[in-house]
């Protein structure tokens, strides 16, 4: 087989249909039940053979993405090279469409796409299971970016079971330039909960039934995010963003992951337009995006 000179992989961002945060573990992570839903906001990662591992980034807020060794795509490439015994380098180029630091797992998507692209470029022959294990080492949300669809994550979010889900859902996403650090939001949640017992996390009632029956109204009612009060405490303007969705009759509204992106589940195209216009006119959102889900996980183009 001839060696490709360039490989491009695409991976999706996510919204969390439910993010239920349990007790803080000894390793610094929280026990989670995380119902992931991959949406049609995607990043592309192009990979070309090179001597070293480097990365460049373009797209919205590309300047906020680090281009050094802390970049999750670079870490993915280095980890794969190390484990597969590859001595080649790679020049990575990321084209971003997923909001940066928005709680939609954009960095995790880049890591998943980089794993796939480098695996194909270097022809490592790694199994799917091996790639999944590397993904889990890179971050709690990276395995889901490989798998996509709708899935339940347990442990720190990395142990996945795909969910029986029917139907397609339409989303409006309010993007905020505020940017939130995931560890800071978890720390704020711990602060807000201090002194209170924390239950073992479980999937909210009605959520899996809603997904099985493809009932968007029922799904909207069972959306839940334990990190939402913490994100709103750090960025109080998010309360107003959520309120606008409710005023315009969104089926559901919640902060996505650790925020500050806010996801609105909408009935149809018309309602998506109404909410998008209201969000833009109110000035609460720095950008408004439309998305549908579920979509597939990382794949080669
Ligand atoms: O796994 P990942 O590197 O994406 O996690 C980023 C941060 O989010 C962790 O360092 C931790 O502060 C927080 N986190 C957590 N519990 C989880 C997942 C993430 O506290 N289950």
JSON list of C-alpha atoms in Angstrom, two decimals, residues 187-277:
[
{"chain": "A", "resi": 187, "resn": "UNK", "atom": "CA", "xyz": [-13.66, 23.52, 41.43]},
{"chain": "A", "resi": 188, "resn": "UNK", "atom": "CA", "xyz": [-16.52, 26.04, 41.62]},
{"chain": "A", "resi": 189, "resn": "UNK", "atom": "CA", "xyz": [-19.02, 23.18, 41.82]},
{"chain": "A", "resi": 190, "resn": "UNK", "atom": "CA", "xyz": [-17.03, 21.66, 44.72]},
{"chain": "A", "resi": 191, "resn": "UNK", "atom": "CA", "xyz": [-17.09, 25.05, 46.44]},
{"chain": "A", "resi": 192, "resn": "UNK", "atom": "CA", "xyz": [-20.86, 25.42, 45.96]},
{"chain": "A", "resi": 193, "resn": "UNK", "atom": "CA", "xyz": [-21.42, 21.91, 47.30]},
{"chain": "A", "resi": 194, "resn": "UNK", "atom": "CA", "xyz": [-19.06, 22.18, 50.25]},
{"chain": "A", "resi": 195, "resn": "UNK", "atom": "CA", "xyz": [-20.32, 20.43, 53.37]},
{"chain": "A", "resi": 196, "resn": "UNK", "atom": "CA", "xyz": [-23.18, 18.67, 51.58]},
{"chain": "A", "resi": 197, "resn": "UNK", "atom": "CA", "xyz": [-23.26, 14.95, 50.80]},
{"chain": "A", "resi": 198, "resn": "UNK", "atom": "CA", "xyz": [-22.99, 14.10, 47.07]},
{"chain": "A", "resi": 199, "resn": "UNK", "atom": "CA", "xyz": [-25.00, 11.19, 45.68]},
{"chain": "A", "resi": 200, "resn": "UNK", "atom": "CA", "xyz": [-23.68, 8.51, 43.34]},
{"chain": "A", "resi": 201, "resn": "UNK", "atom": "CA", "xyz": [-24.49, 9.82, 39.84]},
{"chain": "A", "resi": 202, "resn": "UNK", "atom": "CA", "xyz": [-27.21, 8.22, 37.73]},
{"chain": "A", "resi": 203, "resn": "UNK", "atom": "CA", "xyz": [-28.95, 9.03, 34.45]},
{"chain": "A", "resi": 204, "resn": "UNK", "atom": "CA", "xyz": [-31.88, 11.45, 35.02]},
{"chain": "A", "resi": 205, "resn": "UNK", "atom": "CA", "xyz": [-35.34, 9.87, 34.97]},
{"chain": "A", "resi": 206, "resn": "UNK", "atom": "CA", "xyz": [-36.98, 9.83, 31.58]},
{"chain": "A", "resi": 207, "resn": "UNK", "atom": "CA", "xyz": [-33.89, 10.67, 29.52]},
{"chain": "A", "resi": 208, "resn": "UNK", "atom": "CA", "xyz": [-33.21, 7.22, 28.08]},
{"chain": "A", "resi": 209, "resn": "UNK", "atom": "CA", "xyz": [-36.95, 6.67, 27.36]},
{"chain": "A", "resi": 210, "resn": "UNK", "atom": "CA", "xyz": [-37.07, 10.01, 25.56]},
{"chain": "A", "resi": 211, "resn": "UNK", "atom": "CA", "xyz": [-34.08, 8.98, 23.43]},
{"chain": "A", "resi": 212, "resn": "UNK", "atom": "CA", "xyz": [-35.49, 5.51, 22.73]},
{"chain": "A", "resi": 213, "resn": "UNK", "atom": "CA", "xyz": [-38.78, 6.96, 21.54]},
{"chain": "A", "resi": 214, "resn": "UNK", "atom": "CA", "xyz": [-37.21, 9.91, 19.71]},
{"chain": "A", "resi": 215, "resn": "UNK", "atom": "CA", "xyz": [-39.47, 12.30, 21.62]},
{"chain": "A", "resi": 216, "resn": "UNK", "atom": "CA", "xyz": [-37.88, 15.76, 21.40]},
{"chain": "A", "resi": 217, "resn": "UNK", "atom": "CA", "xyz": [-40.31, 17.30, 23.91]},
{"chain": "A", "resi": 218, "resn": "UNK", "atom": "CA", "xyz": [-39.58, 14.66, 26.52]},
{"chain": "A", "resi": 219, "resn": "UNK", "atom": "CA", "xyz": [-35.86, 14.96, 25.81]},
{"chain": "A", "resi": 220, "resn": "UNK", "atom": "CA", "xyz": [-36.03, 18.72, 26.33]},
{"chain": "A", "resi": 221, "resn": "UNK", "atom": "CA", "xyz": [-37.61, 18.20, 29.73]},
{"chain": "A", "resi": 222, "resn": "UNK", "atom": "CA", "xyz": [-35.01, 15.71, 30.91]},
{"chain": "A", "resi": 223, "resn": "UNK", "atom": "CA", "xyz": [-31.86, 17.66, 29.91]},
{"chain": "A", "resi": 224, "resn": "UNK", "atom": "CA", "xyz": [-29.72, 18.20, 33.00]},
{"chain": "A", "resi": 225, "resn": "UNK", "atom": "CA", "xyz": [-26.29, 19.60, 33.82]},
{"chain": "A", "resi": 226, "resn": "UNK", "atom": "CA", "xyz": [-24.87, 19.65, 37.36]},
{"chain": "A", "resi": 227, "resn": "UNK", "atom": "CA", "xyz": [-22.10, 21.99, 36.19]},
{"chain": "A", "resi": 228, "resn": "UNK", "atom": "CA", "xyz": [-24.63, 24.64, 35.14]},
{"chain": "A", "resi": 229, "resn": "UNK", "atom": "CA", "xyz": [-24.87, 26.43, 38.55]},
{"chain": "A", "resi": 230, "resn": "UNK", "atom": "CA", "xyz": [-21.06, 26.54, 38.71]},
{"chain": "A", "resi": 231, "resn": "UNK", "atom": "CA", "xyz": [-20.73, 27.92, 35.16]},
{"chain": "A", "resi": 232, "resn": "UNK", "atom": "CA", "xyz": [-23.45, 30.51, 35.89]},
{"chain": "A", "resi": 233, "resn": "UNK", "atom": "CA", "xyz": [-21.74, 31.47, 39.12]},
{"chain": "A", "resi": 234, "resn": "UNK", "atom": "CA", "xyz": [-18.52, 32.21, 37.18]},
{"chain": "A", "resi": 235, "resn": "UNK", "atom": "CA", "xyz": [-20.32, 33.89, 34.23]},
{"chain": "A", "resi": 236, "resn": "UNK", "atom": "CA", "xyz": [-23.62, 35.30, 35.58]},
{"chain": "A", "resi": 237, "resn": "UNK", "atom": "CA", "xyz": [-24.68, 36.53, 32.10]},
{"chain": "A", "resi": 238, "resn": "UNK", "atom": "CA", "xyz": [-25.39, 32.89, 31.21]},
{"chain": "A", "resi": 239, "resn": "UNK", "atom": "CA", "xyz": [-28.63, 33.09, 33.25]},
{"chain": "A", "resi": 240, "resn": "UNK", "atom": "CA", "xyz": [-29.99, 35.66, 30.81]},
{"chain": "A", "resi": 241, "resn": "UNK", "atom": "CA", "xyz": [-28.94, 33.53, 27.82]},
{"chain": "A", "resi": 242, "resn": "UNK", "atom": "CA", "xyz": [-30.82, 30.53, 29.25]},
{"chain": "A", "resi": 243, "resn": "UNK", "atom": "CA", "xyz": [-33.86, 32.72, 29.96]},
{"chain": "A", "resi": 244, "resn": "UNK", "atom": "CA", "xyz": [-34.09, 33.87, 26.34]},
{"chain": "A", "resi": 245, "resn": "UNK", "atom": "CA", "xyz": [-34.37, 30.27, 25.17]},
{"chain": "A", "resi": 246, "resn": "UNK", "atom": "CA", "xyz": [-37.15, 29.62, 27.66]},
{"chain": "A", "resi": 247, "resn": "UNK", "atom": "CA", "xyz": [-38.98, 32.83, 26.67]},
{"chain": "A", "resi": 248, "resn": "UNK", "atom": "CA", "xyz": [-38.98, 31.67, 23.06]},
{"chain": "A", "resi": 249, "resn": "UNK", "atom": "CA", "xyz": [-40.28, 28.23, 23.97]},
{"chain": "A", "resi": 250, "resn": "UNK", "atom": "CA", "xyz": [-37.15, 26.12, 23.40]},
{"chain": "A", "resi": 251, "resn": "UNK", "atom": "CA", "xyz": [-37.85, 22.46, 24.23]},
{"chain": "A", "resi": 252, "resn": "UNK", "atom": "CA", "xyz": [-34.83, 22.53, 26.50]},
{"chain": "A", "resi": 253, "resn": "UNK", "atom": "CA", "xyz": [-31.97, 24.85, 27.40]},
{"chain": "A", "resi": 254, "resn": "UNK", "atom": "CA", "xyz": [-28.74, 24.06, 29.21]},
{"chain": "A", "resi": 255, "resn": "UNK", "atom": "CA", "xyz": [-25.13, 25.02, 29.56]},
{"chain": "A", "resi": 256, "resn": "UNK", "atom": "CA", "xyz": [-23.06, 22.60, 27.49]},
{"chain": "A", "resi": 257, "resn": "UNK", "atom": "CA", "xyz": [-20.54, 20.71, 29.63]},
{"chain": "A", "resi": 258, "resn": "UNK", "atom": "CA", "xyz": [-18.47, 23.19, 31.64]},
{"chain": "A", "resi": 259, "resn": "UNK", "atom": "CA", "xyz": [-19.74, 26.06, 29.46]},
{"chain": "A", "resi": 260, "resn": "UNK", "atom": "CA", "xyz": [-19.95, 28.83, 28.58]},
{"chain": "A", "resi": 261, "resn": "UNK", "atom": "CA", "xyz": [-21.72, 27.65, 25.40]},
{"chain": "A", "resi": 262, "resn": "UNK", "atom": "CA", "xyz": [-25.47, 27.28, 25.94]},
{"chain": "A", "resi": 263, "resn": "UNK", "atom": "CA", "xyz": [-27.39, 24.70, 23.90]},
{"chain": "A", "resi": 264, "resn": "UNK", "atom": "CA", "xyz": [-31.10, 25.04, 23.06]},
{"chain": "A", "resi": 265, "resn": "UNK", "atom": "CA", "xyz": [-33.05, 22.07, 21.82]},
{"chain": "A", "resi": 266, "resn": "UNK", "atom": "CA", "xyz": [-35.56, 23.46, 19.31]},
{"chain": "A", "resi": 267, "resn": "UNK", "atom": "CA", "xyz": [-38.75, 22.17, 17.73]},
{"chain": "A", "resi": 268, "resn": "UNK", "atom": "CA", "xyz": [-38.02, 23.06, 14.13]},
{"chain": "A", "resi": 269, "resn": "UNK", "atom": "CA", "xyz": [-36.23, 25.33, 11.73]},
{"chain": "A", "resi": 270, "resn": "UNK", "atom": "CA", "xyz": [-38.60, 28.23, 12.37]},
{"chain": "A", "resi": 271, "resn": "UNK", "atom": "CA", "xyz": [-38.07, 28.17, 16.12]},
{"chain": "A", "resi": 272, "resn": "UNK", "atom": "CA", "xyz": [-34.32, 27.88, 15.56]},
{"chain": "A", "resi": 273, "resn": "UNK", "atom": "CA", "xyz": [-34.48, 31.11, 13.55]},
{"chain": "A", "resi": 274, "resn": "UNK", "atom": "CA", "xyz": [-36.58, 32.92, 16.20]},
{"chain": "A", "resi": 275, "resn": "UNK", "atom": "CA", "xyz": [-34.22, 31.98, 19.01]},
{"chain": "A", "resi": 276, "resn": "UNK", "atom": "CA", "xyz": [-31.13, 32.78, 16.94]},
{"chain": "A", "resi": 277, "resn": "UNK", "atom": "CA", "xyz": [-32.48, 36.26, 16.16]}
]
